[in-house]
PDB file of C-alpha atoms in Angstrom:
ATOM      1  CA  ALA A 284     -20.398  18.573 -18.620  1.00  0.00           C
ATOM      2  CA  ASN A 285     -17.319  17.791 -16.525  1.00  0.00           C
ATOM      3  CA  MET A 286     -19.468  17.609 -13.403  1.00  0.00           C
ATOM      4  CA  GLN A 287     -21.795  15.139 -15.142  1.00  0.00           C
ATOM      5  CA  LYS A 288     -18.809  13.000 -16.186  1.00  0.00           C
ATOM      6  CA  ARG A 289     -17.512  12.890 -12.628  1.00  0.00           C
ATOM      7  CA  HIS A 290     -20.932  11.932 -11.285  1.00  0.00           C
ATOM      8  CA  TRP A 291     -21.293   9.258 -13.973  1.00  0.00           C
ATOM      9  CA  LEU A 292     -17.825   7.904 -13.213  1.00  0.00           C
ATOM     10  CA  ALA A 293     -18.523   7.818  -9.472  1.00  0.00           C
ATOM     11  CA  LEU A 294     -21.892   6.096  -9.940  1.00  0.00           C
ATOM     12  CA  SER A 295     -20.428   3.617 -12.427  1.00  0.00           C
ATOM     13  CA  ALA A 296     -17.549   2.813 -10.109  1.00  0.00           C
ATOM     14  CA  LEU A 297     -19.948   2.410  -7.195  1.00  0.00           C
ATOM     15  CA  GLY A 298     -22.099   0.046  -9.253  1.00  0.00           C
ATOM     16  CA  LEU A 299     -19.081  -1.973 -10.354  1.00  0.00           C
ATOM     17  CA  PHE A 300     -17.804  -2.028  -6.766  1.00  0.00           C
ATOM     18  CA  GLN A 301     -21.127  -3.403  -5.545  1.00  0.00           C
ATOM     19  CA  PHE A 302     -21.115  -6.016  -8.316  1.00  0.00           C
ATOM     20  CA  ALA A 303     -17.558  -7.066  -7.431  1.00  0.00           C
ATOM     21  CA  HIS A 304     -18.492  -7.239  -3.750  1.00  0.00           C
ATOM     22  CA  LEU A 305     -21.556  -9.390  -4.452  1.00  0.00           C
ATOM     23  CA  ALA A 306     -19.507 -11.635  -6.735  1.00  0.00           C
ATOM     24  CA  GLY A 307     -17.453 -12.734  -3.721  1.00  0.00           C
ATOM     25  CA  VAL A 308     -14.234 -10.911  -4.531  1.00  0.00           C
ATOM     26  CA  ARG A 309     -11.680 -11.209  -1.723  1.00  0.00           C
ATOM     27  CA  VAL A 310     -10.977  -8.212   0.532  1.00  0.00           C
ATOM     28  CA  ALA A 311      -7.936  -8.162   2.820  1.00  0.00           C
ATOM     29  CA  PRO A 312      -8.818  -8.587   6.485  1.00  0.00           C
ATOM     30  CA  ILE A 313      -8.663  -5.743   8.973  1.00  0.00           C
ATOM     31  CA  VAL A 314      -6.308  -6.496  11.838  1.00  0.00           C
ATOM     32  CA  ALA A 315      -8.044  -5.619  15.082  1.00  0.00           C
ATOM     33  CA  ASN A 316      -5.174  -4.841  17.438  1.00  0.00           C
ATOM     34  CA  LEU A 317      -1.620  -3.575  17.579  1.00  0.00           C
ATOM     35  CA  ASP A 318       0.551  -5.801  19.776  1.00  0.00           C
ATOM     36  CA  LYS A 319       3.319  -3.376  20.733  1.00  0.00           C
ATOM     37  CA  THR A 320       5.293  -6.050  22.582  1.00  0.00           C
ATOM     38  CA  ALA A 321       5.440  -8.341  19.537  1.00  0.00           C
ATOM     39  CA  ILE A 322       6.314  -5.414  17.254  1.00  0.00           C
ATOM     40  CA  SER A 323       9.146  -4.323  19.558  1.00  0.00           C
ATOM     41  CA  ALA A 324      10.439  -7.897  19.744  1.00  0.00           C
ATOM     42  CA  ARG A 325      10.509  -8.165  15.934  1.00  0.00           C
ATOM     43  CA  ALA A 326      12.271  -4.794  15.708  1.00  0.00           C
ATOM     44  CA  GLN A 327      15.068  -6.140  17.927  1.00  0.00           C
ATOM     45  CA  THR A 328      15.944  -8.690  15.242  1.00  0.00           C
ATOM     46  CA  TYR A 329      17.220  -5.919  12.915  1.00  0.00           C
ATOM     47  CA  ASP A 330      20.461  -3.951  12.978  1.00  0.00           C
ATOM     48  CA  ALA A 331      19.866  -0.705  11.093  1.00  0.00           C
ATOM     49  CA  LEU A 332      21.497   2.691  11.440  1.00  0.00           C
ATOM     50  CA  ILE A 333      19.573   5.735  10.209  1.00  0.00           C
ATOM     51  CA  GLU A 334      21.672   8.867   9.892  1.00  0.00           C
ATOM     52  CA  ARG A 335      20.165  12.053   8.504  1.00  0.00           C
ATOM     53  CA  ASP A 336      22.325  14.572   6.701  1.00  0.00           C
ATOM     54  CA  THR A 337      22.006  18.345   7.050  1.00  0.00           C
ATOM     55  CA  PHE A 338      19.114  18.292   4.558  1.00  0.00           C
ATOM     56  CA  GLY A 339      17.250  15.668   6.560  1.00  0.00           C
ATOM     57  CA  VAL A 340      17.817  12.916   3.992  1.00  0.00           C
ATOM     58  CA  PRO A 341      18.096   9.524   5.683  1.00  0.00           C
ATOM     59  CA  HIS A 342      21.171   7.418   4.976  1.00  0.00           C
ATOM     60  CA  ILE A 343      20.493   3.876   6.105  1.00  0.00           C
ATOM     61  CA  SER A 344      23.010   1.132   6.657  1.00  0.00           C
ATOM     62  CA  GLY A 345      22.952  -2.371   8.038  1.00  0.00           C
ATOM     63  CA  PRO A 346      24.698  -5.692   7.571  1.00  0.00           C
ATOM     64  CA  ARG A 347      21.814  -7.294   5.623  1.00  0.00           C
ATOM     65  CA  ASP A 348      19.323  -6.089   3.029  1.00  0.00           C
ATOM     66  CA  ALA A 349      16.532  -6.805   5.511  1.00  0.00           C
ATOM     67  CA  ASP A 350      18.195  -4.532   8.096  1.00  0.00           C
ATOM     68  CA  VAL A 351      18.335  -1.677   5.582  1.00  0.00           C
ATOM     69  CA  ALA A 352      14.716  -2.318   4.523  1.00  0.00           C
ATOM     70  CA  PHE A 353      13.669  -2.131   8.185  1.00  0.00           C
ATOM     71  CA  GLY A 354      15.459   1.202   8.523  1.00  0.00           C
ATOM     72  CA  LEU A 355      13.895   2.430   5.288  1.00  0.00           C
ATOM     73  CA  GLY A 356      10.403   1.514   6.507  1.00  0.00           C
ATOM     74  CA  TYR A 357      11.000   3.377   9.739  1.00  0.00           C
ATOM     75  CA  ALA A 358      12.538   6.460   8.070  1.00  0.00           C
ATOM     76  CA  HIS A 359       9.803   6.505   5.419  1.00  0.00           C
ATOM     77  CA  SER A 360       7.237   6.448   8.235  1.00  0.00           C
ATOM     78  CA  GLU A 361       8.954   9.351   9.983  1.00  0.00           C
ATOM     79  CA  ASP A 362       8.836  11.367   6.763  1.00  0.00           C
ATOM     80  CA  ASP A 363       5.436  10.458   5.292  1.00  0.00           C
ATOM     81  CA  PHE A 364       3.375   8.160   7.482  1.00  0.00           C
ATOM     82  CA  ALA A 365       0.099   9.485   6.049  1.00  0.00           C
ATOM     83  CA  THR A 366       0.956   8.201   2.562  1.00  0.00           C
ATOM     84  CA  ILE A 367       1.844   4.778   3.938  1.00  0.00           C
ATOM     85  CA  VAL A 368      -1.463   4.606   5.802  1.00  0.00           C
ATOM     86  CA  ASP A 369      -3.295   5.673   2.633  1.00  0.00           C
ATOM     87  CA  ALA A 370      -1.535   2.965   0.611  1.00  0.00           C
ATOM     88  CA  ILE A 371      -2.363   0.272   3.170  1.00  0.00           C
ATOM     89  CA  VAL A 372      -6.014   1.339   3.435  1.00  0.00           C
ATOM     90  CA  THR A 373      -6.298   1.345  -0.363  1.00  0.00           C
ATOM     91  CA  THR A 374      -4.557  -1.968  -1.030  1.00  0.00           C
ATOM     92  CA  ARG A 375      -6.590  -3.683   1.655  1.00  0.00           C
ATOM     93  CA  GLY A 376      -9.706  -2.627  -0.237  1.00  0.00           C
ATOM     94  CA  ARG A 377     -10.914  -0.308   2.514  1.00  0.00           C
ATOM     95  CA  ALA A 378     -10.749   3.067   0.748  1.00  0.00           C
ATOM     96  CA  ALA A 379     -13.361   4.850  -1.347  1.00  0.00           C
ATOM     97  CA  ALA A 380     -15.427   2.873  -3.853  1.00  0.00           C
ATOM     98  CA  VAL A 381     -13.229   3.672  -6.881  1.00  0.00           C
ATOM     99  CA  GLY A 382     -10.004   2.640  -5.127  1.00  0.00           C
ATOM    100  CA  ASP A 383     -11.605  -0.507  -3.774  1.00  0.00           C
ATOM    101  CA  TYR A 384     -12.924  -1.389  -7.185  1.00  0.00           C
ATOM    102  CA  LEU A 385      -9.471  -0.959  -8.719  1.00  0.00           C
ATOM    103  CA  VAL A 386      -7.904  -3.247  -6.109  1.00  0.00           C
ATOM    104  CA  ARG A 387     -10.468  -5.874  -7.069  1.00  0.00           C
ATOM    105  CA  LEU A 388     -10.197  -5.207 -10.804  1.00  0.00           C
ATOM    106  CA  LEU A 389      -6.424  -5.626 -10.681  1.00  0.00           C
ATOM    107  CA  ARG A 390      -6.885  -8.783  -8.572  1.00  0.00           C
ATOM    108  CA  VAL A 391      -4.274  -7.540  -6.129  1.00  0.00           C
ATOM    109  CA  TRP A 392      -4.998  -9.940  -3.271  1.00  0.00           C
ATOM    110  CA  GLU A 393      -5.605 -12.911  -5.530  1.00  0.00           C
ATOM    111  CA  THR A 394      -2.147 -12.281  -7.017  1.00  0.00           C
ATOM    112  CA  VAL A 395      -0.551 -11.963  -3.572  1.00  0.00           C
ATOM    113  CA  ASP A 396      -2.292 -15.117  -2.331  1.00  0.00           C
ATOM    114  CA  ALA A 397      -1.306 -17.093  -5.420  1.00  0.00           C
ATOM    115  CA  GLY A 398       2.352 -16.143  -5.588  1.00  0.00           C
ATOM    116  CA  TYR A 399       3.716 -14.621  -2.391  1.00  0.00           C
ATOM    117  CA  GLU A 400       5.131 -17.881  -1.038  1.00  0.00           C
ATOM    118  CA  THR A 401       6.003 -19.471  -4.388  1.00  0.00           C
ATOM    119  CA  GLN A 402       7.016 -16.702  -6.799  1.00  0.00           C
ATOM    120  CA  ILE A 403       8.859 -14.328  -4.488  1.00  0.00           C
ATOM    121  CA  THR A 404      12.215 -15.459  -3.157  1.00  0.00           C
ATOM    122  CA  PRO A 405      12.661 -15.863   0.587  1.00  0.00           C
ATOM    123  CA  ALA A 406      15.212 -13.022   0.512  1.00  0.00           C
ATOM    124  CA  ALA A 407      12.740 -10.657  -1.183  1.00  0.00           C
ATOM    125  CA  ARG A 408       9.992 -11.657   1.264  1.00  0.00           C
ATOM    126  CA  ALA A 409      12.403 -10.949   4.131  1.00  0.00           C
ATOM    127  CA  VAL A 410      13.060  -7.462   2.737  1.00  0.00           C
ATOM    128  CA  MET A 411       9.323  -6.753   2.365  1.00  0.00           C
ATOM    129  CA  GLN A 412       8.631  -8.008   5.891  1.00  0.00           C
ATOM    130  CA  ALA A 413      11.531  -5.950   7.258  1.00  0.00           C
ATOM    131  CA  TYR A 414      10.132  -2.798   5.643  1.00  0.00           C
ATOM    132  CA  ALA A 415       6.736  -3.589   7.166  1.00  0.00           C
ATOM    133  CA  ASP A 416       8.373  -4.166  10.559  1.00  0.00           C
ATOM    134  CA  GLY A 417      10.021  -0.737  10.368  1.00  0.00           C
ATOM    135  CA  VAL A 418       6.653   0.865   9.620  1.00  0.00           C
ATOM    136  CA  ASN A 419       5.047  -1.154  12.427  1.00  0.00           C
ATOM    137  CA  LEU A 420       7.665   0.017  14.935  1.00  0.00           C
ATOM    138  CA  TYR A 421       6.977   3.639  14.013  1.00  0.00           C
ATOM    139  CA  ALA A 422       3.232   2.991  14.340  1.00  0.00           C
ATOM    140  CA  ALA A 423       3.699   1.382  17.763  1.00  0.00           C
ATOM    141  CA  GLN A 424       5.746   4.371  18.912  1.00  0.00           C
ATOM    142  CA  ASN A 425       3.203   6.876  17.524  1.00  0.00           C
ATOM    143  CA  PRO A 426      -0.222   5.411  18.381  1.00  0.00           C
ATOM    144  CA  ARG A 427      -2.076   8.720  17.920  1.00  0.00           C
ATOM    145  CA  LYS A 428      -1.217   8.637  14.212  1.00  0.00           C
ATOM    146  CA  VAL A 429      -2.487   5.079  13.738  1.00  0.00           C
ATOM    147  CA  PRO A 430      -6.033   4.566  12.437  1.00  0.00           C
ATOM    148  CA  ALA A 431      -7.943   1.770  14.127  1.00  0.00           C
ATOM    149  CA  GLY A 432      -7.786  -1.636  12.524  1.00  0.00           C
ATOM    150  CA  ILE A 433      -4.969  -1.009  10.030  1.00  0.00           C
ATOM    151  CA  PHE A 434      -1.763  -2.057  11.810  1.00  0.00           C
ATOM    152  CA  PRO A 435       0.299  -4.132  12.023  1.00  0.00           C
ATOM    153  CA  ILE A 436       1.120  -4.525   8.367  1.00  0.00           C
ATOM    154  CA  SER A 437       3.008  -7.416   6.799  1.00  0.00           C
ATOM    155  CA  GLY A 438       5.252  -8.203   3.888  1.00  0.00           C
ATOM    156  CA  ARG A 439       2.094  -9.276   2.066  1.00  0.00           C
ATOM    157  CA  ASP A 440       0.763  -5.709   2.426  1.00  0.00           C
ATOM    158  CA  VAL A 441       4.006  -4.360   0.949  1.00  0.00           C
ATOM    159  CA  SER A 442       3.705  -6.813  -1.936  1.00  0.00           C
ATOM    160  CA  ALA A 443       0.054  -5.824  -2.490  1.00  0.00           C
ATOM    161  CA  GLY A 444       1.059  -2.158  -2.556  1.00  0.00           C
ATOM    162  CA  THR A 445       3.631  -2.873  -5.226  1.00  0.00           C
ATOM    163  CA  ILE A 446       1.141  -4.856  -7.302  1.00  0.00           C
ATOM    164  CA  PHE A 447      -1.482  -2.116  -6.982  1.00  0.00           C
ATOM    165  CA  ARG A 448       0.713   0.914  -7.627  1.00  0.00           C
ATOM    166  CA  SER A 449       2.981  -0.452 -10.397  1.00  0.00           C
ATOM    167  CA  PRO A 450       0.408  -0.200 -13.228  1.00  0.00           C
ATOM    168  CA  PHE A 451      -0.072   3.481 -12.383  1.00  0.00           C
ATOM    169  CA  PHE A 452       3.674   4.029 -12.632  1.00  0.00           C
ATOM    170  CA  TYR A 453       3.410   2.774 -16.209  1.00  0.00           C
ATOM    171  CA  GLY A 454       0.451   5.018 -17.099  1.00  0.00           C
ATOM    172  CA  LEU A 455      -2.733   3.156 -16.175  1.00  0.00           C
ATOM    173  CA  ASP A 456      -4.134   6.380 -14.692  1.00  0.00           C
ATOM    174  CA  GLN A 457      -3.819   8.032 -18.119  1.00  0.00           C
ATOM    175  CA  VAL A 458      -5.681   5.123 -19.708  1.00  0.00           C
ATOM    176  CA  PHE A 459      -8.546   5.610 -17.241  1.00  0.00           C
ATOM    177  CA  LYS A 460      -8.515   9.343 -17.898  1.00  0.00           C
ATOM    178  CA  ASN A 461      -8.724   8.758 -21.660  1.00  0.00           C
ATOM    179  CA  ILE A 462     -11.656   6.396 -21.192  1.00  0.00           C
ATOM    180  CA  THR A 463     -13.640   8.990 -19.251  1.00  0.00           C
ATOM    181  CA  ASP A 464     -12.587  12.137 -21.162  1.00  0.00           C
ATOM    182  CA  LYS A 465     -14.316  12.553 -24.520  1.00  0.00           C
ATOM    183  CA  ASN A 466     -11.756  15.219 -25.493  1.00  0.00           C
ATOM    184  CA  ALA A 467      -8.722  12.999 -24.782  1.00  0.00           C
ATOM    185  CA  GLN A 468      -6.356  12.271 -27.631  1.00  0.00           C
ATOM    186  CA  PRO A 469      -5.836   8.608 -28.509  1.00  0.00           C
ATOM    187  CA  ALA A 470      -2.578   7.081 -27.315  1.00  0.00           C
ATOM    188  CA  VAL A 471       0.064   6.798 -30.009  1.00  0.00           C
TER     189      VAL A 471
END
């Protein structure tokens, strides 16, 4: 029975994905190249210090929030680059059918396009771009870990990741589980 549910869910998601695709839903573009010179030049605009303690935990400092965000993006990449790549692939709508469908269902890119320049302060956009620049520098320095067509990322990608992942932080995954599990208890 569980196997049938999973197959039904996968086929339903695939069908909904195809419907969303045919309906003209926006998908984030794939960037074709990684300009290491431009990435290095952007990295030079930040002043971040990453110091790791004896446990390997990064302590990041810098004169501006954007400098610290750049250092955080770089340190995060050193520690878990695979998760960052997974998040970017998913939020760009380039993952498996279920993930792509969810990006479209949650209207992630429509939300980013509608409000990135007008609803997010310049300071917050600078922090998101700085984080992306830190990740991009790590990617440029570690090209063998970089999947084709994904980097560089931008502050818009960071914003899209936040929009996509936030509902799951608040329990959206449990809602989906309850929808597909006939034995699930109703939410109280």
